CSV table of C-alpha atoms in Angstrom, one decimal:
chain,number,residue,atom,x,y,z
A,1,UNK,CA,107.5,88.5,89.8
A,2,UNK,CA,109.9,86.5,87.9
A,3,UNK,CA,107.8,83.4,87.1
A,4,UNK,CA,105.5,83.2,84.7
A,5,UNK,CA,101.8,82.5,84.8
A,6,UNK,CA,102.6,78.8,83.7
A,7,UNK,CA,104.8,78.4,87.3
A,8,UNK,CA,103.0,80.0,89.5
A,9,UNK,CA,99.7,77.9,88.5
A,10,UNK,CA,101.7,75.2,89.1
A,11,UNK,CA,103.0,75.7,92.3
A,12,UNK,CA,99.5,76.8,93.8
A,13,UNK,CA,98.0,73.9,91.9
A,14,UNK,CA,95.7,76.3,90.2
A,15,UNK,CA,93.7,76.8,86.9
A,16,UNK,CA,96.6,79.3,84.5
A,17,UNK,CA,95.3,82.8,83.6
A,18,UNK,CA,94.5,83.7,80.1
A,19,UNK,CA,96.5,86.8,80.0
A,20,UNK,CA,99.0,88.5,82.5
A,21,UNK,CA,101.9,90.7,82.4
A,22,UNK,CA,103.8,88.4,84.1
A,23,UNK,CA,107.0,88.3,84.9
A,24,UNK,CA,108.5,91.6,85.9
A,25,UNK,CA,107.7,94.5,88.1
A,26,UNK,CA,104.2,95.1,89.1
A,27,UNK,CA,103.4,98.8,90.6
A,28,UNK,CA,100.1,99.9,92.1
A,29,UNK,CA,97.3,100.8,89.3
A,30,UNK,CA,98.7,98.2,86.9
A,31,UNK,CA,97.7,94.6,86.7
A,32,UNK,CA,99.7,91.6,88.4
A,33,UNK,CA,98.7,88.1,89.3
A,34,UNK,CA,96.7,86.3,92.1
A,35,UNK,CA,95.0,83.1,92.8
A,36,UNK,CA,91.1,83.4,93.5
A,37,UNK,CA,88.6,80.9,93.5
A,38,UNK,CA,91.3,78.3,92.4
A,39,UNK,CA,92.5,80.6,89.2
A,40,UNK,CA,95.7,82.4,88.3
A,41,UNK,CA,93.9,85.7,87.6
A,42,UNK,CA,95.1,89.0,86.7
A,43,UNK,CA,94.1,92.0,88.6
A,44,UNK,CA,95.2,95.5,88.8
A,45,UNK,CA,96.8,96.1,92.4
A,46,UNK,CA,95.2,98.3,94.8
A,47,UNK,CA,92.1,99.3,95.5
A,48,UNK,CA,90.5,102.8,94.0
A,49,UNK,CA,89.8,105.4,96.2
A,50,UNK,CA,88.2,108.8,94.7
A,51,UNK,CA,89.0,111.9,96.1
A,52,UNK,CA,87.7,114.8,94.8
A,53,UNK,CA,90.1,118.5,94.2
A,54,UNK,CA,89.8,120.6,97.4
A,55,UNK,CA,90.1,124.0,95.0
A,56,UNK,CA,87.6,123.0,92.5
A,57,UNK,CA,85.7,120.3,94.3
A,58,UNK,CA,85.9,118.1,90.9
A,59,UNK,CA,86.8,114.6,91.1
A,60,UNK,CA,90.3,113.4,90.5
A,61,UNK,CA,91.7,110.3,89.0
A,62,UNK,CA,91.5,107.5,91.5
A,63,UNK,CA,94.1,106.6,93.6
A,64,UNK,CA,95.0,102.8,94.2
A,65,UNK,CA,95.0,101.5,97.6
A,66,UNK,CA,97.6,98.8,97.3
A,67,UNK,CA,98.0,97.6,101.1
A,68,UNK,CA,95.7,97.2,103.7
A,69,UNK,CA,97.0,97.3,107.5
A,70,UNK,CA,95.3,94.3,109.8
A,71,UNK,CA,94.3,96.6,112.0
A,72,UNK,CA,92.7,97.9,109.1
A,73,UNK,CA,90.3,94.9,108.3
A,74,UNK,CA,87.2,95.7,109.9
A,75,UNK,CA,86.5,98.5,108.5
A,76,UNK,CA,84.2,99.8,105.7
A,77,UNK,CA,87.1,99.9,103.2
A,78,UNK,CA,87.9,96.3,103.3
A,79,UNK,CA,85.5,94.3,105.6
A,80,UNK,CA,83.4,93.0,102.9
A,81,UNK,CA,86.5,92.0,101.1
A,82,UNK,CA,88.1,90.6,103.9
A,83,UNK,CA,84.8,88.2,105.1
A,84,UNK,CA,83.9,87.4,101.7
A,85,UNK,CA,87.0,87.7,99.1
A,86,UNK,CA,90.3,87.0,99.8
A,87,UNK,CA,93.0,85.8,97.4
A,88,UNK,CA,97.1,84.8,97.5
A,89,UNK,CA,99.4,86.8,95.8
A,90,UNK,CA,102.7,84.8,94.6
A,91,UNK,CA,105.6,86.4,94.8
A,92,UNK,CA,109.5,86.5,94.5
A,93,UNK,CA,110.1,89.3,96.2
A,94,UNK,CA,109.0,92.6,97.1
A,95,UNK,CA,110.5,96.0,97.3
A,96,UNK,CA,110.5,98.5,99.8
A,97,UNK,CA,111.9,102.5,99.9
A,98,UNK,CA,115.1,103.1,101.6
A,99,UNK,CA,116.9,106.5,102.4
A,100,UNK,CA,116.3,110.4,102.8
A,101,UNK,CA,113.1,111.9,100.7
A,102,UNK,CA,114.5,112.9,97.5
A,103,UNK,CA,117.0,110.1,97.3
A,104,UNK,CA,115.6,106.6,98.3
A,105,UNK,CA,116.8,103.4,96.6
A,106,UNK,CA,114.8,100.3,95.9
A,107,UNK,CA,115.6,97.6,98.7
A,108,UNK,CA,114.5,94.1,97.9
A,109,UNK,CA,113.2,91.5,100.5
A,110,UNK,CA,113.0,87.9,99.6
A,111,UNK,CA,112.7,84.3,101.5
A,112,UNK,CA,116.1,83.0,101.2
A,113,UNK,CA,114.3,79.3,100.8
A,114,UNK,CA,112.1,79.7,98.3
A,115,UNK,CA,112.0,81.3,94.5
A,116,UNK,CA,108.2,81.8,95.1
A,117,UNK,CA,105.8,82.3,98.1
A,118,UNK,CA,102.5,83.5,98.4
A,119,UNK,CA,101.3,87.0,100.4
A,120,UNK,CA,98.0,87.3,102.5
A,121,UNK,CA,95.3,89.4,99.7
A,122,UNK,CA,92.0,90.3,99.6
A,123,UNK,CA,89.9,91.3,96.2
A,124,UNK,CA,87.1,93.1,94.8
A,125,UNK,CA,85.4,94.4,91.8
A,126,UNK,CA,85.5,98.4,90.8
A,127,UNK,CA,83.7,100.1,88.4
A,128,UNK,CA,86.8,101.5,87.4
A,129,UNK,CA,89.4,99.1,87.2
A,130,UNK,CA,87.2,95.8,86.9
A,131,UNK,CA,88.9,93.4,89.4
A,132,UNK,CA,91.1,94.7,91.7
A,133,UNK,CA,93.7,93.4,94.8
A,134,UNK,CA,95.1,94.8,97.5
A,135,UNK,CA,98.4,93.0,99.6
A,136,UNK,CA,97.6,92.6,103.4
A,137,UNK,CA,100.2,94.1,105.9
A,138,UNK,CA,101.4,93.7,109.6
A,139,UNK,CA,103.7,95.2,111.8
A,140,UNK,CA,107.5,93.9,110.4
A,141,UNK,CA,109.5,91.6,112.3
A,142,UNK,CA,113.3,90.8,112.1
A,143,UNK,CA,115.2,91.5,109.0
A,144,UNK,CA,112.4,93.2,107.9
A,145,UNK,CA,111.7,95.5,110.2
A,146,UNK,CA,115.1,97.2,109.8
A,147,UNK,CA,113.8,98.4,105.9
A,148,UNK,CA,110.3,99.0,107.0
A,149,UNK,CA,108.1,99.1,109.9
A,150,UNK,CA,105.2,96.9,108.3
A,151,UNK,CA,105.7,93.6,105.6
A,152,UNK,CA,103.5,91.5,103.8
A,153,UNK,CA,101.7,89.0,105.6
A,154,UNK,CA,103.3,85.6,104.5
A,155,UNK,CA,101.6,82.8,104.5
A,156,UNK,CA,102.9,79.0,104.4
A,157,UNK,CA,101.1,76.0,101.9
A,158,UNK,CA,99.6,74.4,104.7
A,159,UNK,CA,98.2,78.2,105.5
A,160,UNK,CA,96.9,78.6,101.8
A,161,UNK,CA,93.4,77.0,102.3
A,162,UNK,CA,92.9,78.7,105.6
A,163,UNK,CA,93.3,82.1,104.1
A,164,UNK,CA,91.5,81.3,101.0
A,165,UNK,CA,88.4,79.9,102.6
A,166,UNK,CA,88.4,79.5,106.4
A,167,UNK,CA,86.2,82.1,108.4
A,168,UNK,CA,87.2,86.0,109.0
A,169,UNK,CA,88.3,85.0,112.1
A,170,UNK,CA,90.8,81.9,110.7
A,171,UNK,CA,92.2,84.5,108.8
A,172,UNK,CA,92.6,86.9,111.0
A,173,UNK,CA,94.8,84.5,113.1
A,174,UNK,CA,97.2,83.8,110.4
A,175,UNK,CA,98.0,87.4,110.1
A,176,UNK,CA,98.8,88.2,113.9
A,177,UNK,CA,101.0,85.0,113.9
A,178,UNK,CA,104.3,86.3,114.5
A,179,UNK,CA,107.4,85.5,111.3
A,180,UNK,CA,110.0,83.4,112.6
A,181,UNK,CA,111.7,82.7,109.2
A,182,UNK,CA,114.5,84.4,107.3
A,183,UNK,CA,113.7,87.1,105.1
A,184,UNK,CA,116.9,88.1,102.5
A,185,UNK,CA,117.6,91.8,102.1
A,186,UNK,CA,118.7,92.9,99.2
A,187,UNK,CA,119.7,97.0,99.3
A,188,UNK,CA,120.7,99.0,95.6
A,189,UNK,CA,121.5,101.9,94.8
A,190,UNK,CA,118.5,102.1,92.6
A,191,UNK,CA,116.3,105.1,92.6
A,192,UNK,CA,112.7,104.8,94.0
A,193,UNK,CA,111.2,105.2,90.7
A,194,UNK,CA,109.5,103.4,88.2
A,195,UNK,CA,111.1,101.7,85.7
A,196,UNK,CA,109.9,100.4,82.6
A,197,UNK,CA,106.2,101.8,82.5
């Protein structure tokens, strides 16, 4: 996320956020920005899911959920979510991992005609990270599909309102709509790590 809290409110005609950590990189467990209920709103990004040690049966830190397949919608995990709270999540591009284990680079993917676009989201509260958003994925198509098998379901303006407030089955539409637009790949050599946290 390159643009601040300032643009993206603007461009999704949207109430600005108190707070965010916008712009830069956002990872899973750390907050980035979304528009719910006509706010720019910081959340952290992915859901938690605790899982408890299998040697001492104890629980262990959660684990963030940060993409849910749509395939994936209908069940326990995110159904509620899906039917009752979903969200955009504005972006300028997103990265994907490239290359053998051990030695993957970062590969950026982009839309070649816009700075910032909006992804398909859905949100809840947790008892342990307060809000919390998770980015909505289906199988990738075109440019995409040759850096990953699944990409972020993006969504157009005139899609926006459907997503944010149509039924679960509106929504659902919008995600098995094929992408027919041009997606920019943008391969480094940088390592799959994190940087700057």
């Amino acid at each position: 996320m390159t643009k601040s809290s300032a643009e993206v409110a603007g461009l999704f005609n949207a109430a600005p956020a108190a707070a965010s950590n916008a712009p830069g990189e956002i990872y899973p467990g750390y907050p980035g920005l979304v528009v719910a209920n006509g706010s720019i709103r910081s959340m952290v990004w992915g859901f938690p899911l605790s899982l408890k040690s299998k040697k001492s049966g104890q629980p262990l830190k959660p684990k963030p959920v940060n993409n849910a397949r749509t395939d994936k919608l209908s069940q326990f995990f995110w159904r509620d979510s899906f039917e009752k709270r979903r969200c955009l999540i504005p972006l300028t591009a997103w990265a994907e991992a490239e290359g053998p284990r051990g030695s993957m680079t970062r590969t950026w993917l982009s839309l070649p005609d816009a700075e910032l676009f909006a992804v398909a989201g859905v949100w809840r509260s947790s008892d342990e990270w307060g809000d919390c958003y998770s980015m909505v994925m289906k199988d990738g198509t075109g440019a995409a599909a040759e850096v990953h098998s699944r990409m972020p379901v993006i969504l157009r303006g005139d899609q926006y309102p459907i997503w944010e407030h149509g039924s679960a089955a509106e929504a659902l539409t919008l995600c098995e709509l094929p992408y027919q637009r041009d997606i920019k790949v943008d391969r480094t050599t940088v390592p799959w790590v994190r940087t700057g946290r």
